[in-house]
Tab-separated table of N, CA and C in Angstrom:
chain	number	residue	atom	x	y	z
L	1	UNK	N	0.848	-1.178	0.000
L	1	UNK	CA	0.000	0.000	0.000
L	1	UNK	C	0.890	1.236	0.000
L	2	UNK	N	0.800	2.037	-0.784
L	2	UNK	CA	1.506	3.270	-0.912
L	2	UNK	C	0.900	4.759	-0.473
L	3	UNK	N	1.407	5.336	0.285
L	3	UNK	CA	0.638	6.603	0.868
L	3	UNK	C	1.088	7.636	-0.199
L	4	UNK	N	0.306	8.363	-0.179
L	4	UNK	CA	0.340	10.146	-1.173
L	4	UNK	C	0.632	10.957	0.284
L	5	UNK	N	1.868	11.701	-0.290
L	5	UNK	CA	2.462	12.880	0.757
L	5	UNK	C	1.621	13.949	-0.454
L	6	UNK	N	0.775	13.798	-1.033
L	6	UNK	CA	1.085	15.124	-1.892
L	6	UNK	C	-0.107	16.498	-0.832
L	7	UNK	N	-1.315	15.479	-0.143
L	7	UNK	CA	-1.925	16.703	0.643
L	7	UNK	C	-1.189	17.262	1.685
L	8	UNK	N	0.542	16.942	2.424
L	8	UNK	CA	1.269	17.391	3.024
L	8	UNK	C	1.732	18.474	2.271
L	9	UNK	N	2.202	17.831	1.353
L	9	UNK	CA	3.236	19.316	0.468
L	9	UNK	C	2.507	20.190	-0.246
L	10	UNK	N	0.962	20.104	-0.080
L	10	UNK	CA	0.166	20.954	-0.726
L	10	UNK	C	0.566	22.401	0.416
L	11	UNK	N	0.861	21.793	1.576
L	11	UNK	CA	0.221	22.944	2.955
L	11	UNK	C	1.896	23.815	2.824
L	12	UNK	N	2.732	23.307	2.443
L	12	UNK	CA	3.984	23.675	2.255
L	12	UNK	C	5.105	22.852	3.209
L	13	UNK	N	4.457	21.898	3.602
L	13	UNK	CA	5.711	21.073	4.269
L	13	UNK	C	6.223	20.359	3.204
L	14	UNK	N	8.076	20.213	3.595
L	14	UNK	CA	8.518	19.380	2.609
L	14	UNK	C	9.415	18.197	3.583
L	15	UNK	N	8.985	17.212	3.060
L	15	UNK	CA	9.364	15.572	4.125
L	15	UNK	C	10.670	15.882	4.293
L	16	UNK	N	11.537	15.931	5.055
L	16	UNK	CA	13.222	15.841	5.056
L	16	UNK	C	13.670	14.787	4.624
L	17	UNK	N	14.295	14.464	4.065
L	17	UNK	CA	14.895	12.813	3.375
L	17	UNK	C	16.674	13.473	3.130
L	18	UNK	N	17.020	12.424	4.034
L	18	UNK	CA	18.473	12.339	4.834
L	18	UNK	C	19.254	11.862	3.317
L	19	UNK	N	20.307	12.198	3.164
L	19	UNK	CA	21.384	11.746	2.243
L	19	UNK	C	21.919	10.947	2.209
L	20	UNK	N	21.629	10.132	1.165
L	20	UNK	CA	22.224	8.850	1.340
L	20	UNK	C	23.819	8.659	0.730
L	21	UNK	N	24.901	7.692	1.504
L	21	UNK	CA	25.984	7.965	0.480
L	21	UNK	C	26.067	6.217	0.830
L	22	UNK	N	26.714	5.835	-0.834
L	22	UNK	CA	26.576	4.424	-1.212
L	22	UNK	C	28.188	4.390	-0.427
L	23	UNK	N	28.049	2.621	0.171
L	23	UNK	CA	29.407	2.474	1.090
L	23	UNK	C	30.833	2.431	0.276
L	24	UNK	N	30.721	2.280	-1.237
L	24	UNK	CA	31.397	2.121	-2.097
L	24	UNK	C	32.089	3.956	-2.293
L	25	UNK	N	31.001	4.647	-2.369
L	25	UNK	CA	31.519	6.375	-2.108
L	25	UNK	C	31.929	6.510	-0.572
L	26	UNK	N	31.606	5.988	0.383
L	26	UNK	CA	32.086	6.620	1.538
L	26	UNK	C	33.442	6.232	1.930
L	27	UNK	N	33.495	5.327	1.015
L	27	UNK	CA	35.185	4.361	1.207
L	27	UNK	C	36.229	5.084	0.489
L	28	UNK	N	35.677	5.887	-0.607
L	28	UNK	CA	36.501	6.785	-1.528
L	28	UNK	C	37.013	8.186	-0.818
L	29	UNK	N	35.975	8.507	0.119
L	29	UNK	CA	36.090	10.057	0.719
L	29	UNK	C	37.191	9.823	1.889
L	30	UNK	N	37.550	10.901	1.672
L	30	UNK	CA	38.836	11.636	3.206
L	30	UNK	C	37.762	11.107	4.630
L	31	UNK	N	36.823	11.280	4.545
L	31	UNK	CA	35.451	11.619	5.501
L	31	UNK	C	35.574	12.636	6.503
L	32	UNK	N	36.918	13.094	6.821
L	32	UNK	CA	36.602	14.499	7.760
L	32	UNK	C	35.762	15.892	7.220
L	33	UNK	N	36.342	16.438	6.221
L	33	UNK	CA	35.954	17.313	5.754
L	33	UNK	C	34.048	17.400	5.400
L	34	UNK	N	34.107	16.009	4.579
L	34	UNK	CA	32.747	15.613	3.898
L	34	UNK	C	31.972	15.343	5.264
L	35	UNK	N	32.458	14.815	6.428
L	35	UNK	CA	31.096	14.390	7.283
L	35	UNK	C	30.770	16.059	8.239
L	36	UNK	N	31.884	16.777	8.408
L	36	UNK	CA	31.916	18.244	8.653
L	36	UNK	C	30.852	19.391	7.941
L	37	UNK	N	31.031	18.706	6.594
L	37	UNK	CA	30.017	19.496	5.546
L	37	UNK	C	28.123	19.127	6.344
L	38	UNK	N	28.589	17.555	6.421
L	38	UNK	CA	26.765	16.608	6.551
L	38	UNK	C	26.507	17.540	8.156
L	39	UNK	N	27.138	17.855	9.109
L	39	UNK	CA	27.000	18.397	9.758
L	39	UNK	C	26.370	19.603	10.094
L	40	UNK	N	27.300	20.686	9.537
L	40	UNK	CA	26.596	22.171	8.808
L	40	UNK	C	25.778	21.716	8.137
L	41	UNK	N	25.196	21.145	7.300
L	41	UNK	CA	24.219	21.218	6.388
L	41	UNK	C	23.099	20.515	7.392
L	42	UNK	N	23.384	19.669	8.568
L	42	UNK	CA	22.230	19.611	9.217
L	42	UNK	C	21.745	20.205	9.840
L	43	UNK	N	22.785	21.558	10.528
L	43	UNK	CA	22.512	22.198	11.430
L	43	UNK	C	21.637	23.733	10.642
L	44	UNK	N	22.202	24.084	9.520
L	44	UNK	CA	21.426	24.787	8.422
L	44	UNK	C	19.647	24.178	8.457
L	45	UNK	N	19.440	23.065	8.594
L	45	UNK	CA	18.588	22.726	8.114
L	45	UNK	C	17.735	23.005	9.103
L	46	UNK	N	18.093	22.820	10.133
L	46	UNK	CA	17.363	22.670	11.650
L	46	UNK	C	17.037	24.004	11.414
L	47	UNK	N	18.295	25.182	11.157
L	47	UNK	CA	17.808	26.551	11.315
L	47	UNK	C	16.616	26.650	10.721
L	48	UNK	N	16.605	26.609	9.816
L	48	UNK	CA	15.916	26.383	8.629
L	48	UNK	C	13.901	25.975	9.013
L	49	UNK	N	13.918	25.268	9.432
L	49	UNK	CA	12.714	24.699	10.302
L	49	UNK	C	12.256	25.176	11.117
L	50	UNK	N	13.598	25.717	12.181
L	50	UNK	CA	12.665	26.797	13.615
L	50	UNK	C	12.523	27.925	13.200
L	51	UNK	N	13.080	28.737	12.161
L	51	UNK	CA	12.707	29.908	11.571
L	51	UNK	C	11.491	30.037	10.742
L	52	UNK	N	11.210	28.909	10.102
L	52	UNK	CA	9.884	28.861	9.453
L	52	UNK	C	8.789	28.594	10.440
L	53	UNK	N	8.984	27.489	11.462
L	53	UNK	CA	8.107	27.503	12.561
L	53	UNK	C	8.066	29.113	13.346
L	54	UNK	N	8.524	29.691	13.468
L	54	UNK	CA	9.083	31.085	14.443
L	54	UNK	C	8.019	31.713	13.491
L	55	UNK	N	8.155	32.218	12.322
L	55	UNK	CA	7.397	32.844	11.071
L	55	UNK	C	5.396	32.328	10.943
L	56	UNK	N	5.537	31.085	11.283
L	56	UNK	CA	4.348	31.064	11.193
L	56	UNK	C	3.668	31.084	12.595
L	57	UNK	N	4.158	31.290	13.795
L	57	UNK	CA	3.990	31.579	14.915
L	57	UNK	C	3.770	33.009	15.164
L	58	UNK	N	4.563	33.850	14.546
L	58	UNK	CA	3.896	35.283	14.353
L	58	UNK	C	2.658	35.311	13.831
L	59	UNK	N	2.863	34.960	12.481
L	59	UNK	CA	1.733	35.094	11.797
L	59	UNK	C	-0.086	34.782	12.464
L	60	UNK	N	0.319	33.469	13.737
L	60	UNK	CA	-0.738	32.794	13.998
L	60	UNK	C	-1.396	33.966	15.332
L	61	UNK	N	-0.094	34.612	15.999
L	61	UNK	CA	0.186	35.392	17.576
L	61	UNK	C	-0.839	37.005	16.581
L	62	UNK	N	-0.684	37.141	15.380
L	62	UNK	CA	-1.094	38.555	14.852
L	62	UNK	C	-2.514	38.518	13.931
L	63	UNK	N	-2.599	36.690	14.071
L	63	UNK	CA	-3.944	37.169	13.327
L	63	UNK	C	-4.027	36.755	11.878
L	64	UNK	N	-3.026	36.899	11.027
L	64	UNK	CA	-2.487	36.581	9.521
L	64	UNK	C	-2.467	35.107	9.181
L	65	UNK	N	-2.527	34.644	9.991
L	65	UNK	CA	-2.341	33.266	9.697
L	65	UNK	C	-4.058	32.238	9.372
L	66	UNK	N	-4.216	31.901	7.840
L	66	UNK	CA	-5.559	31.862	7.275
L	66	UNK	C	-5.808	30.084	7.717
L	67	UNK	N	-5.044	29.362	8.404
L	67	UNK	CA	-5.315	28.114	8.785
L	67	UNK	C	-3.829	27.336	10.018
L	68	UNK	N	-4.250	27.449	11.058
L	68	UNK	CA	-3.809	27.098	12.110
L	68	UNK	C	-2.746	26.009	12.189
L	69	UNK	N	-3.280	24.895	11.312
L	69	UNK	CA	-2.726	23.604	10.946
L	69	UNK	C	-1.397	23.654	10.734
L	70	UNK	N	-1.309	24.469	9.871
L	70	UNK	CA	-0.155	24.698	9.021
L	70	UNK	C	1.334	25.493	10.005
L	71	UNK	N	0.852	26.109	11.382
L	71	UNK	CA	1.876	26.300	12.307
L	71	UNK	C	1.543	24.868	13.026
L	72	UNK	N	1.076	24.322	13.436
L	72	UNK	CA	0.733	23.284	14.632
L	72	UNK	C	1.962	22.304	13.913
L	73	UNK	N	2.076	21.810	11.931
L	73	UNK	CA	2.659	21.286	12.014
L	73	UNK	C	4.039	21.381	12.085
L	74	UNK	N	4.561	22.813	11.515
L	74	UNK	CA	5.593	23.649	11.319
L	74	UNK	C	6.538	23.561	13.266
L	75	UNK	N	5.500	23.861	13.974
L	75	UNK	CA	6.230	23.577	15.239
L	75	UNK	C	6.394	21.994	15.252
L	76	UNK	N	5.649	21.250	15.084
L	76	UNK	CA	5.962	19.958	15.700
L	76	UNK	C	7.218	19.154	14.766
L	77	UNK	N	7.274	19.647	13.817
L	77	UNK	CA	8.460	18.870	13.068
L	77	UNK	C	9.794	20.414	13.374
L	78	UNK	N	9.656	21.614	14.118
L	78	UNK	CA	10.632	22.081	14.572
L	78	UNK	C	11.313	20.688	15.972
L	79	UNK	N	9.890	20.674	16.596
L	79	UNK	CA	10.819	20.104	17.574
L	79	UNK	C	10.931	18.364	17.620
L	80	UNK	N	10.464	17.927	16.601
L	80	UNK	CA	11.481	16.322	16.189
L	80	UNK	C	12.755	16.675	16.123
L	81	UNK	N	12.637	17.931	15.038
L	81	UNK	CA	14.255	17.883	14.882
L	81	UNK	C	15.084	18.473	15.804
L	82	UNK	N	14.644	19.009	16.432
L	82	UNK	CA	15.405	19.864	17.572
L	82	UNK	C	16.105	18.635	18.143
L	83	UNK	N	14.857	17.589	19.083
L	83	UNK	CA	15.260	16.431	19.777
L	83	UNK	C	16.013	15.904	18.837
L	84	UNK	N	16.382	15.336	17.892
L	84	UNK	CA	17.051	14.282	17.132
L	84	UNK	C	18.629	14.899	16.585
L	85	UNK	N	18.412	16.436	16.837
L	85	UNK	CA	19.584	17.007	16.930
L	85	UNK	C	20.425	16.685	18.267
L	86	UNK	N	19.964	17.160	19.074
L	86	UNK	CA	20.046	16.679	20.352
L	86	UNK	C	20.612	15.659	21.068
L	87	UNK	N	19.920	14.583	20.272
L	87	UNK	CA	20.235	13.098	20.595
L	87	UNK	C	21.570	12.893	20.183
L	88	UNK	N	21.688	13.558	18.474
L	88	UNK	CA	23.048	13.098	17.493
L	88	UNK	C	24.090	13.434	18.996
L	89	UNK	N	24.079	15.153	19.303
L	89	UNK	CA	24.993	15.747	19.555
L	89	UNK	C	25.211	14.712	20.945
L	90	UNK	N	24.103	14.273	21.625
L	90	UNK	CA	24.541	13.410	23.011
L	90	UNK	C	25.123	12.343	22.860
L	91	UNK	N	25.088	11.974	21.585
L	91	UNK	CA	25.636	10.194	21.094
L	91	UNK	C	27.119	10.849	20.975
L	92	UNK	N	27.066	12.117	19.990
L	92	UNK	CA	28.941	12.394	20.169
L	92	UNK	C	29.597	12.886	21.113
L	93	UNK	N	29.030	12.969	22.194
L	93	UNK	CA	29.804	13.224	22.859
L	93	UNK	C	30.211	12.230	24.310
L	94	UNK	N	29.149	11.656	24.186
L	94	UNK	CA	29.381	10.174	24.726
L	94	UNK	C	30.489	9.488	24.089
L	95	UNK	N	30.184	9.146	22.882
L	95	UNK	CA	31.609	8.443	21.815
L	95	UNK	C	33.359	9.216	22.310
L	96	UNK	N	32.978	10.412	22.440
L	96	UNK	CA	34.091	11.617	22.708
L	96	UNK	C	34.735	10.634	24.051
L	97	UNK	N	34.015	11.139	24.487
L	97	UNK	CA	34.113	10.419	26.114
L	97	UNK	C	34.907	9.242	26.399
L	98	UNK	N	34.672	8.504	25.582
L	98	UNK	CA	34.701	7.131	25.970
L	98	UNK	C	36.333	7.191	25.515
L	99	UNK	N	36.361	7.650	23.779
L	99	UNK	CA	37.345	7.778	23.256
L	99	UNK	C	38.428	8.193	24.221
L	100	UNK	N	38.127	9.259	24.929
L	100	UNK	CA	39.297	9.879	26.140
L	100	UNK	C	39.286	8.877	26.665
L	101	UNK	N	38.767	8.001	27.286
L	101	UNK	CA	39.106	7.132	28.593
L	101	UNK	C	39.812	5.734	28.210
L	102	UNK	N	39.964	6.054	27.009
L	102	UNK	CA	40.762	4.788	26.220
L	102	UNK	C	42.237	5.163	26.711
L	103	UNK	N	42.948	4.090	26.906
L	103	UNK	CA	44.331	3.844	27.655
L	103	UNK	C	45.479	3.536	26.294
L	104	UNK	N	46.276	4.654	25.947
L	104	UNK	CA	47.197	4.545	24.897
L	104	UNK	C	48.002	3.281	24.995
């Protein structure tokens, strides 16, 4: 059974779909630089989301805003990603961690 996103992206949400890199390319890359880039570009993205959520939160706080929905979902996929940012950054720095307590 196949679902239609298309009455989502009618309202102006667009699904996030993560980048995929084939293991055959990730074996080719330096990976510092390139996973540095996937980084910024996630953290861009996040901006990206709470500013549009922030925008339609005015809009909803002033009145301008012609259907409610459309912030309710704008916040709630701000804060998936917020948390899942969150999470990444707690997993690295746990890894960090551990890494230090490793015995040369």
């Amino acid at each position: 059974m196949t679902m239609s996103v298309s009455g989502i992206e009618s309202v102006g949400f667009t699904p996030y779909v993560a980048p995929s890199v084939s293991p055959a390319a990730a074996a080719r890359t330096s990976g510092g630089q390139e996973f540095g880039d996937l980084v910024l570009d996630g953290l861009d993205r996040l901006e990206s989301v709470q500013d549009r959520s922030d925008a339609l939160a005015v809009k909803a706080a002033t009145g301008d805003l012609t259907s409610i929905h459309d912030y309710t979902i704008a916040a709630s996929e701000a804060q998936v990603t917020t948390q899942l940012t969150v999470a990444i950054r707690n997993k690295a720095v746990e890894a960090f961690t551990e890494i230090m307590r490793m015995q040369v």
